[in-house]
Coordinates of C-alpha atoms in Angstrom, one line a residue:
M15 CA 4.9 12.7 34.6
T16 CA 4.4 11.4 38.2
P17 CA 5.0 14.1 40.7
E18 CA 8.1 13.7 43.0
F19 CA 7.2 11.8 46.2
A20 CA 3.8 10.9 44.7
R21 CA 4.2 7.6 46.5
R22 CA 6.4 6.5 49.5
T23 CA 6.6 3.1 50.9
Y24 CA 6.2 2.4 54.6
Q25 CA 9.9 2.0 55.2
E26 CA 10.7 5.2 53.3
V27 CA 8.3 7.1 55.6
V28 CA 9.8 5.6 58.7
D29 CA 13.4 6.3 57.7
H30 CA 12.5 9.9 56.7
M31 CA 10.7 10.7 60.0
L32 CA 13.4 9.1 62.2
G33 CA 16.1 10.9 60.2
T34 CA 14.4 14.2 60.7
L35 CA 13.9 13.7 64.5
S36 CA 17.6 12.7 64.9
A37 CA 18.9 15.6 62.8
Q38 CA 17.0 18.1 64.9
G39 CA 18.4 16.6 68.1
I40 CA 15.0 16.4 69.8
L41 CA 14.5 12.7 70.1
T42 CA 17.6 10.6 69.6
D43 CA 16.5 7.2 71.0
T44 CA 15.3 5.5 67.7
A45 CA 16.3 1.9 68.5
P46 CA 13.7 -0.8 67.9
G47 CA 11.2 -0.9 70.8
S48 CA 11.8 2.6 71.9
V49 CA 8.8 4.9 72.4
T50 CA 10.0 7.2 69.6
R51 CA 10.3 4.5 67.0
T52 CA 7.1 2.8 68.1
L53 CA 5.1 6.1 67.6
V54 CA 6.9 6.8 64.3
E55 CA 6.2 3.3 62.9
A56 CA 2.5 3.5 63.8
T57 CA 2.1 6.9 62.2
S58 CA 4.2 5.9 59.1
R59 CA 1.8 3.0 58.4
E60 CA -1.1 5.5 58.0
F61 CA 1.0 7.9 55.9
A62 CA 2.1 5.0 53.6
E63 CA -1.5 4.0 53.1
L64 CA -2.4 7.7 52.4
Y65 CA 0.4 8.0 49.8
A66 CA -0.7 4.8 48.1
R67 CA -4.3 6.0 47.9
M68 CA -3.3 9.4 46.6
N69 CA -1.1 7.8 44.0
A70 CA -3.9 5.5 42.8
V71 CA -6.2 8.5 42.4
Y72 CA -3.5 10.3 40.4
E73 CA -2.9 7.3 38.1
A74 CA -6.7 6.8 37.6
G75 CA -6.8 10.0 35.6
F76 CA -4.5 8.7 32.7
L77 CA -5.3 6.3 30.0
E78 CA -2.0 4.4 30.3
T79 CA -2.3 3.8 34.1
A80 CA -6.0 3.7 34.9
T81 CA -7.4 0.2 35.5
G82 CA -10.7 -1.5 36.1
S83 CA -13.7 0.8 36.9
S84 CA -11.4 3.9 36.8
L85 CA -10.5 3.1 33.2
D86 CA -14.2 2.4 32.4
Q87 CA -15.1 5.9 33.6
L88 CA -12.1 7.5 31.7
V89 CA -13.0 6.0 28.3
A90 CA -16.6 6.9 28.8
L91 CA -15.5 10.5 28.2
I92 CA -14.9 9.6 24.5
G93 CA -18.0 7.4 24.2
L94 CA -16.5 4.0 24.7
T95 CA -17.6 1.1 27.0
R96 CA -15.9 -2.1 27.9
L97 CA -17.0 -5.0 25.7
S98 CA -18.7 -7.7 27.7
G99 CA -18.2 -11.4 27.2
E100 CA -21.6 -11.5 25.5
T101 CA -20.4 -9.4 22.5
D102 CA -20.5 -11.0 19.1
I103 CA -17.3 -10.9 17.1
V104 CA -16.9 -11.7 13.4
E105 CA -13.9 -11.9 11.0
M106 CA -14.1 -10.3 7.6
R107 CA -11.7 -10.4 4.7
F108 CA -11.0 -7.0 3.0
E109 CA -9.7 -7.2 -0.6
R110 CA -7.6 -4.5 -2.2
D111 CA -8.8 -2.3 -5.1
N112 CA -6.2 -3.1 -7.8
R113 CA -6.1 0.6 -8.8
V114 CA -4.5 1.4 -5.5
S115 CA -1.0 0.1 -4.9
A116 CA -0.1 2.0 -1.7
R117 CA -1.0 1.0 1.8
V118 CA -4.7 1.4 2.8
I119 CA -5.8 2.5 6.2
I120 CA -8.7 0.6 7.8
P121 CA -10.0 2.9 10.6
A122 CA -11.3 1.5 13.9
G123 CA -15.0 1.9 14.1
A124 CA -15.7 1.6 10.3
V125 CA -19.2 0.2 10.1
V126 CA -20.3 -2.8 8.0
T127 CA -23.9 -3.9 7.5
V128 CA -24.5 -7.6 7.2
E129 CA -27.7 -8.9 5.6
R130 CA -28.6 -12.3 7.1
A131 CA -30.3 -15.2 5.5
D132 CA -33.7 -14.2 7.1
A133 CA -33.4 -10.8 5.4
S134 CA -32.7 -9.0 8.7
R135 CA -29.7 -6.7 9.0
V136 CA -27.1 -6.3 11.7
S137 CA -24.3 -3.8 12.0
Y138 CA -20.6 -4.6 12.9
A139 CA -17.8 -2.1 13.5
V140 CA -14.0 -2.7 13.0
L141 CA -12.7 -3.5 16.4
D142 CA -9.1 -2.3 16.1
G143 CA -7.7 -0.1 13.3
D144 CA -5.4 -1.9 10.8
E145 CA -3.8 -1.3 7.4
L146 CA -3.4 -3.2 4.2
R147 CA 0.3 -2.8 3.4
A148 CA 1.7 -2.2 0.0
G149 CA 2.0 -5.5 -1.8
E150 CA -0.7 -7.2 0.3
N151 CA -4.0 -8.0 -1.5
T152 CA -6.1 -9.1 1.4
I153 CA -6.3 -8.7 5.2
E154 CA -8.6 -10.3 7.8
V155 CA -10.0 -7.9 10.4
A156 CA -12.1 -8.5 13.5
L157 CA -15.4 -6.6 13.9
R158 CA -17.8 -6.4 16.9
A159 CA -21.5 -6.3 16.8
L160 CA -23.2 -2.9 17.4
P161 CA -26.2 -3.0 19.7
D162 CA -29.6 -2.3 18.2
P163 CA -30.8 0.9 19.8
D164 CA -34.5 -0.1 19.3
D165 CA -34.0 -3.6 20.7
P166 CA -31.1 -4.0 23.2
D167 CA -31.8 -7.7 23.6
A168 CA -31.8 -8.5 19.8
D169 CA -29.8 -11.4 18.5
L170 CA -26.8 -10.0 16.6
S171 CA -25.1 -13.2 15.7
V172 CA -24.1 -14.3 12.2
N173 CA -24.5 -18.1 11.4
G174 CA -23.3 -20.4 8.6
D175 CA -26.2 -19.6 6.3
D176 CA -25.4 -15.9 6.6
V177 CA -21.8 -16.6 5.7
T178 CA -23.0 -18.5 2.6
L179 CA -25.2 -15.6 1.6
N180 CA -22.1 -13.3 2.2
N181 CA -23.9 -10.0 1.7
A182 CA -21.8 -7.4 3.6
T183 CA -21.4 -3.8 2.6
F184 CA -19.7 -0.7 4.0
V185 CA -21.8 2.1 5.4
A186 CA -19.1 4.5 4.2
P187 CA -16.7 2.9 1.6
I188 CA -13.0 2.8 2.4
A189 CA -10.9 4.1 -0.5
G190 CA -8.6 1.3 -1.7
I191 CA -10.9 -1.6 -0.5
A192 CA -12.7 -3.2 -3.4
S193 CA -14.8 -5.8 -1.6
L194 CA -15.2 -7.6 1.7
S195 CA -16.4 -11.0 2.7
L196 CA -17.3 -13.0 5.8
V197 CA -14.6 -15.5 6.9
G198 CA -16.9 -17.4 9.2
P199 CA -19.8 -17.3 11.6
S200 CA -19.6 -14.9 14.6
V201 CA -18.4 -16.0 18.0
R202 CA -18.9 -14.7 21.5
L203 CA -16.0 -12.8 23.0
G204 CA -16.3 -15.1 26.0
T205 CA -14.6 -12.9 28.5
N206 CA -14.8 -9.2 29.2
E207 CA -12.5 -6.9 27.3
T208 CA -9.2 -6.6 29.2
D209 CA -7.8 -3.2 30.3
E210 CA -5.0 -3.3 27.6
Q211 CA -7.5 -4.1 24.9
L212 CA -9.8 -1.3 26.0
R213 CA -6.8 1.1 26.1
K214 CA -5.8 0.2 22.6
R215 CA -9.3 0.8 21.3
A216 CA -9.4 4.2 23.1
R217 CA -6.1 5.2 21.6
M218 CA -7.5 4.5 18.1
A219 CA -10.6 6.4 18.8
I220 CA -8.7 9.4 20.0
A221 CA -6.4 9.3 17.0
S222 CA -9.2 9.1 14.5
A223 CA -11.6 11.5 16.2
G224 CA -9.6 13.9 18.3
G225 CA -7.8 15.7 15.5
G226 CA -4.5 17.5 15.6
T227 CA -2.4 14.3 15.3
E228 CA -0.5 12.8 12.4
K229 CA -2.6 9.7 12.6
A230 CA -5.8 11.7 12.5
L231 CA -4.8 13.7 9.4
E232 CA -3.5 10.6 7.6
Q233 CA -6.7 8.6 8.4
A234 CA -9.0 11.5 7.4
L235 CA -7.2 11.9 4.0
M236 CA -6.8 8.2 3.2
E237 CA -10.6 7.8 3.4
I238 CA -10.9 10.1 0.3
E239 CA -11.2 8.4 -3.1
G240 CA -8.1 8.9 -5.2
V241 CA -5.7 9.4 -2.3
N242 CA -3.1 6.5 -2.2
G243 CA -0.7 7.8 0.5
V244 CA 0.0 10.7 2.8
R245 CA 3.3 12.1 4.1
L246 CA 3.6 15.1 6.5
R247 CA 6.5 17.4 7.3
D248 CA 6.9 20.3 9.7
A249 CA 9.5 23.0 10.5
G250 CA 11.7 20.5 12.3
D251 CA 11.7 18.1 9.4
P252 CA 14.9 18.2 7.2
L253 CA 13.0 17.1 4.0
E254 CA 13.5 19.2 0.9
G255 CA 10.8 21.7 0.0
V256 CA 9.5 25.1 0.9
P257 CA 10.9 26.2 4.2
L258 CA 8.4 25.9 7.0
R259 CA 8.0 28.0 10.1
P260 CA 6.9 26.7 13.5
G261 CA 3.1 26.1 13.4
E262 CA 3.2 25.2 9.7
I263 CA 2.9 21.7 8.2
E264 CA 3.2 20.4 4.6
I265 CA 0.8 17.7 3.6
I266 CA 2.1 15.7 0.7
L267 CA -0.7 13.8 -1.1
D268 CA 0.1 10.7 -3.2
G269 CA -2.7 10.2 -5.8
D270 CA -5.3 12.1 -7.7
P271 CA -8.3 12.9 -5.5
K272 CA -11.4 13.7 -7.5
D273 CA -12.8 16.2 -5.0
M274 CA -10.2 18.7 -3.8
E275 CA -12.9 20.5 -1.7
Q276 CA -13.3 17.2 0.2
V277 CA -9.6 17.2 0.8
K278 CA -9.6 20.7 2.2
Q279 CA -12.5 19.9 4.5
A280 CA -10.8 16.8 5.8
I281 CA -7.6 18.8 6.6
A282 CA -9.6 21.5 8.4
R283 CA -11.4 18.9 10.4
A284 CA -8.4 16.8 11.4
K285 CA -5.6 19.3 11.9
G286 CA -4.9 21.0 15.3
P287 CA -6.2 24.5 16.0
G288 CA -3.9 27.3 15.0
I289 CA -1.9 25.1 12.6
I290 CA -1.4 26.3 9.0
A291 CA -1.5 23.4 6.5
R292 CA 0.1 23.7 3.1
L293 CA -0.9 21.1 0.5
A294 CA 1.5 19.6 -1.9
S295 CA 1.3 16.6 -4.3
T296 CA 3.8 14.0 -5.3
Q297 CA 5.8 13.9 -8.5
N298 CA 6.3 10.7 -10.3
V299 CA 9.8 9.6 -11.3
E300 CA 9.7 7.0 -14.1
I301 CA 12.4 4.3 -14.0
G302 CA 13.3 2.7 -17.3
G303 CA 16.3 1.6 -19.2
T304 CA 17.9 -1.8 -20.2
L305 CA 19.0 -4.6 -18.0
V306 CA 21.3 -7.1 -19.7
I307 CA 21.2 -10.6 -18.2
R308 CA 23.0 -13.9 -18.8
P309 CA 20.9 -17.1 -18.6
A310 CA 22.1 -20.0 -16.5
S311 CA 22.1 -22.2 -19.6
A312 CA 23.1 -21.3 -23.2
T313 CA 20.6 -23.9 -24.5
L314 CA 17.4 -22.2 -23.5
S315 CA 14.6 -22.4 -26.0
N316 CA 13.0 -19.2 -27.3
S317 CA 9.9 -19.8 -25.1
Q318 CA 12.2 -20.3 -22.0
A319 CA 14.2 -17.3 -22.8
L320 CA 11.1 -15.1 -23.3
E321 CA 9.7 -16.5 -20.0
L322 CA 13.0 -15.6 -18.2
V323 CA 12.9 -12.0 -19.5
R324 CA 9.2 -11.6 -18.6
N325 CA 9.8 -13.0 -15.1
C326 CA 12.6 -10.5 -14.5
E327 CA 10.6 -7.6 -15.7
A328 CA 7.6 -8.6 -13.7
L329 CA 9.8 -8.8 -10.5
I330 CA 11.3 -5.3 -11.1
T331 CA 7.8 -3.8 -11.7
E332 CA 6.4 -5.5 -8.6
T333 CA 9.4 -4.2 -6.5
V334 CA 8.9 -0.6 -7.7
D335 CA 5.2 -0.7 -7.3
K336 CA 5.6 -1.6 -3.6
L337 CA 7.7 1.5 -2.9
D338 CA 6.0 4.3 -0.9
I339 CA 6.4 8.1 -1.3
G340 CA 10.0 9.1 -1.0
D341 CA 11.3 5.5 -0.9
G342 CA 14.3 4.9 -3.2
L343 CA 15.2 1.6 -4.9
Q344 CA 17.7 -0.5 -2.9
W345 CA 19.8 -2.3 -5.6
N346 CA 21.1 -5.1 -3.3
R347 CA 17.6 -6.2 -2.4
L348 CA 16.5 -6.1 -6.0
L349 CA 19.6 -8.0 -7.1
A350 CA 19.1 -10.7 -4.5
A351 CA 15.4 -11.1 -5.6
L352 CA 16.4 -11.3 -9.3
M353 CA 19.1 -13.9 -8.7
S354 CA 16.4 -16.2 -7.4
V355 CA 14.5 -16.2 -10.7
E356 CA 14.7 -19.6 -12.4
N357 CA 17.2 -19.8 -15.3
L358 CA 19.0 -16.5 -14.5
G359 CA 22.7 -16.8 -14.3
D360 CA 24.1 -13.3 -14.0
I361 CA 23.3 -9.6 -14.5
L362 CA 25.8 -7.7 -16.6
I363 CA 25.8 -4.4 -14.8
D364 CA 28.5 -2.8 -17.1
Q365 CA 26.2 -3.3 -20.1
S366 CA 23.0 -2.2 -18.3
S367 CA 21.6 1.2 -17.4
F368 CA 18.7 2.9 -15.7
T369 CA 16.9 5.9 -17.1
L370 CA 15.1 8.3 -14.7
I371 CA 12.6 10.7 -16.0
S372 CA 10.9 13.4 -13.9
T373 CA 9.2 16.7 -14.6
I374 CA 12.6 18.3 -13.9
D375 CA 15.1 16.3 -15.9
T376 CA 16.2 13.0 -17.4
Q377 CA 19.3 11.1 -16.3
T378 CA 20.9 7.8 -17.2
I379 CA 22.8 6.0 -14.5
A380 CA 24.4 2.6 -13.9
P381 CA 22.2 0.1 -12.1
G382 CA 22.5 0.8 -8.3
D383 CA 20.6 2.5 -5.5
V384 CA 18.1 5.0 -6.8
S385 CA 17.3 7.9 -4.4
I386 CA 14.4 10.3 -4.8
R387 CA 13.1 13.3 -2.9
E388 CA 10.5 12.8 -0.1
T389 CA 7.9 14.4 -2.3
Q390 CA 8.5 12.0 -5.2
R391 CA 7.3 8.5 -6.0
L392 CA 9.3 6.0 -8.1
V393 CA 7.1 4.3 -10.7
P394 CA 7.8 1.8 -13.5
G395 CA 8.4 3.6 -16.8
Q396 CA 5.7 3.8 -19.4
E397 CA 5.8 3.3 -23.2
T398 CA 9.2 4.6 -24.5
N399 CA 10.7 4.7 -21.0
S400 CA 9.8 1.2 -19.9
L401 CA 12.5 -1.0 -18.4
I402 CA 13.5 -3.7 -20.8
V403 CA 15.3 -6.9 -19.8
T404 CA 17.4 -8.4 -22.7
L405 CA 19.7 -11.4 -22.9
E406 CA 23.4 -11.3 -23.6
D407 CA 24.2 -12.5 -27.2
R408 CA 20.5 -12.9 -27.9
P409 CA 19.1 -9.7 -29.4
T410 CA 15.5 -8.7 -28.6
L411 CA 13.2 -7.3 -31.2
L412 CA 10.2 -5.3 -30.0
I413 CA 7.4 -5.6 -32.5
G414 CA 4.8 -2.8 -32.7
V415 CA 1.9 -2.0 -35.0
Q416 CA 0.6 1.2 -36.7
L417 CA -3.0 1.0 -37.9
T418 CA -4.3 3.7 -40.2
A419 CA -8.1 3.1 -40.1
D420 CA -10.4 4.6 -42.7
I421 CA -13.2 5.0 -40.2
T422 CA -14.4 7.4 -37.6
E423 CA -12.6 6.8 -34.3
P424 CA -14.6 4.1 -32.4
T425 CA -15.4 4.0 -28.7
G426 CA -13.0 2.9 -26.1
P427 CA -14.3 -0.7 -25.6
V428 CA -13.8 -1.4 -29.3
I429 CA -10.2 -0.2 -29.2
D430 CA -9.5 -2.2 -26.0
Q431 CA -11.0 -5.4 -27.5
F432 CA -9.0 -5.0 -30.7
T433 CA -5.8 -4.4 -28.8
T434 CA -6.3 -7.5 -26.7
E435 CA -7.2 -9.7 -29.7
L436 CA -4.2 -8.4 -31.7
R437 CA -1.8 -9.0 -28.8
Q438 CA -2.9 -12.6 -28.6
S439 CA -3.0 -13.3 -32.3
L440 CA 0.3 -11.5 -33.2
G441 CA 2.0 -13.0 -30.2
T442 CA 1.1 -16.5 -31.3
Y443 CA 2.3 -15.8 -34.8
L444 CA 5.7 -14.5 -33.6
E445 CA 6.3 -17.4 -31.2
A446 CA 5.9 -19.8 -34.2
I447 CA 8.8 -18.2 -36.0
D448 CA 11.9 -20.3 -35.5
T449 CA 14.7 -17.8 -34.8
S450 CA 17.2 -20.6 -34.0
K451 CA 17.8 -21.0 -37.7
P452 CA 19.8 -18.5 -39.8
N453 CA 18.0 -16.3 -42.4
A454 CA 14.7 -16.1 -40.5
V455 CA 12.6 -13.2 -41.8
L456 CA 9.4 -11.4 -41.1
T457 CA 7.3 -10.0 -43.9
L458 CA 4.3 -7.7 -43.7
A459 CA 2.3 -9.7 -46.3
E460 CA 2.6 -13.0 -44.4
T461 CA 1.8 -11.3 -41.1
V462 CA -1.4 -9.6 -42.5
T463 CA -2.5 -13.0 -44.1
A464 CA -2.0 -14.8 -40.7
L465 CA -3.9 -12.2 -38.8
A466 CA -6.8 -12.1 -41.3
A467 CA -7.1 -15.9 -41.0
D468 CA -7.2 -15.9 -37.2
Q469 CA -10.8 -16.5 -36.2
T470 CA -10.2 -15.1 -32.7
M471 CA -10.0 -11.6 -34.3
T472 CA -13.5 -10.2 -34.2
V473 CA -13.3 -6.4 -34.4
L474 CA -11.6 -4.0 -36.9
T475 CA -10.5 -7.1 -38.9
D476 CA -11.4 -5.3 -42.2
Q477 CA -8.8 -2.7 -41.4
I478 CA -5.9 -5.2 -41.3
T479 CA -4.7 -4.8 -44.9
L480 CA -1.4 -4.0 -46.6
T481 CA -2.6 -0.5 -47.1
N482 CA -3.7 0.2 -43.5
F483 CA -1.3 -1.9 -41.5
S484 CA 2.4 -1.6 -40.8
L485 CA 4.9 -3.2 -38.5
T486 CA 7.6 -1.5 -36.5
A487 CA 10.6 -3.4 -35.1
L488 CA 13.1 -1.9 -32.6
E489 CA 16.3 -3.8 -31.8
T490 CA 16.9 -3.0 -28.1
G491 CA 20.6 -3.7 -28.1
E492 CA 21.4 -1.5 -31.1
G493 CA 18.5 0.9 -30.8
S494 CA 17.9 0.6 -34.5
L495 CA 14.3 1.0 -35.8
Q496 CA 12.9 -0.7 -38.9
N497 CA 9.5 -0.3 -40.5
L498 CA 7.6 -2.8 -42.7
T499 CA 5.0 -0.8 -44.7
S500 CA 2.4 -1.0 -47.4
D501 CA 3.8 -2.8 -50.5
G502 CA 4.4 -6.0 -48.5
T503 CA 7.7 -6.8 -50.3
Q504 CA 10.0 -5.6 -47.5
Q505 CA 11.6 -8.2 -45.3
L506 CA 12.8 -7.9 -41.7
S507 CA 15.9 -10.0 -41.2
I508 CA 15.7 -11.6 -37.8
P509 CA 19.1 -12.1 -36.1
Q510 CA 19.7 -15.7 -35.2
N511 CA 18.4 -16.7 -31.7
A512 CA 16.6 -13.4 -31.4
I513 CA 13.7 -13.0 -29.0
L514 CA 10.6 -11.5 -30.6
R515 CA 8.5 -9.5 -28.2
L516 CA 5.4 -7.3 -28.5
A517 CA 5.9 -3.6 -27.7
D518 CA 3.9 -1.9 -25.0
P519 CA 1.7 -0.3 -26.2
I520 CA 1.5 -2.8 -29.0
V521 CA -0.6 -0.6 -31.4
S522 CA -0.9 3.1 -32.2
F523 CA -3.8 4.4 -34.3
T524 CA -4.4 7.0 -37.0
W525 CA -8.1 7.7 -37.7
E526 CA -9.0 8.9 -41.2
D527 CA -12.7 9.8 -41.1
P528 CA -14.2 8.7 -44.5
A529 CA -16.7 11.6 -44.3

């Protein structure tokens, strides 16, 4: 804070001195042109200049008020220098790792090596820290060339051939960023870095390197593989959890870091001295249930109805995936987004419900706002707790498969390939069934015959037999479960205008080792 009277204007000094002389009754003739006023005005001019210079010296000691050469000397204390107009700047596009859905911190100073077409390498550093927000897949970031310590006059530019080669790699990978690419050739900054630009860069450097700040802790932890998000609370934070005393903080990690020792070291390095850090992890709350919708038209074909259902479910999943730690679901926003889906007429809230499953309990609620604790994350339900969208007056049958294979359990890639091929083949077969007509049926024998004849099936095809293969059908509206098993004579009656969908997961396995 600026000290009181750190700076007085010329008129303020004159008025103060004349007022003091008059109050003391020593010199009372202060009219313009008098000897007293003339002497006071001459002296006040020098005092005003002194005040101005002292104030400038004071402001030169702070990042927010220092300017010009004073700012240059101040940021030199943390190893920064003002960028000259000759500095090369390049833009790079950072792409998200699809395994990470939360925001990704891109720290200022992160170094990238660019291999040029002539096989030489130059280094660039992120100019200003940024972040890839939840829901964003790419971000374009400016980087500046780092001088070559062995050759200060070296050419550090990147040209069109270098962009075509597009060989850029992180010196230290950033968790959550899968790849990076050059947007275009480098350009010269043109003019020296302004005071405000230099201040911004200095703030980022202090936050990332100084330690003891929320930003420093967050950035240090977000760089660790497996950490998707960070939330902090202290004794003054009203969040639920273990009571904290002054000097204690709770660090809530979202994700599954592979190296907890690395996490502990990052906390010790970034937290302030004398601060006790307690580590906690987030708990997932799965949201599932059934959302009953009414299409805008009663004449939708089966394929159109299925597309409507899938679009609604994809939108709900995308909305939930974008939520951060502690963020609840805002029903009005989700409802507004759903109503923009093509062919959707209405959502029947009185016939719908949400199911919330956590490690503590399970609860069923009517569609509406969903609140969670600050240490929890809302995630789309998996398997039996998935959120299913179904149409009013058009029942939905979820079709699943049980395969009892008389072989030793194969490796993962074989199972993954079989699951993918089966999903494609069985999905095509089900879509061909005309449910608009009454008395439509599904038999195991016909299904097995169709799958065996499909040339796109390449693995485990010898296991698709009436003996090893069975179908399971769950009617979502009624909750009734039907099984079609080995003898092949059973029939599944399909309600008229029903939508046939594949369950997720589509297949469950039982391995019977022939040995």
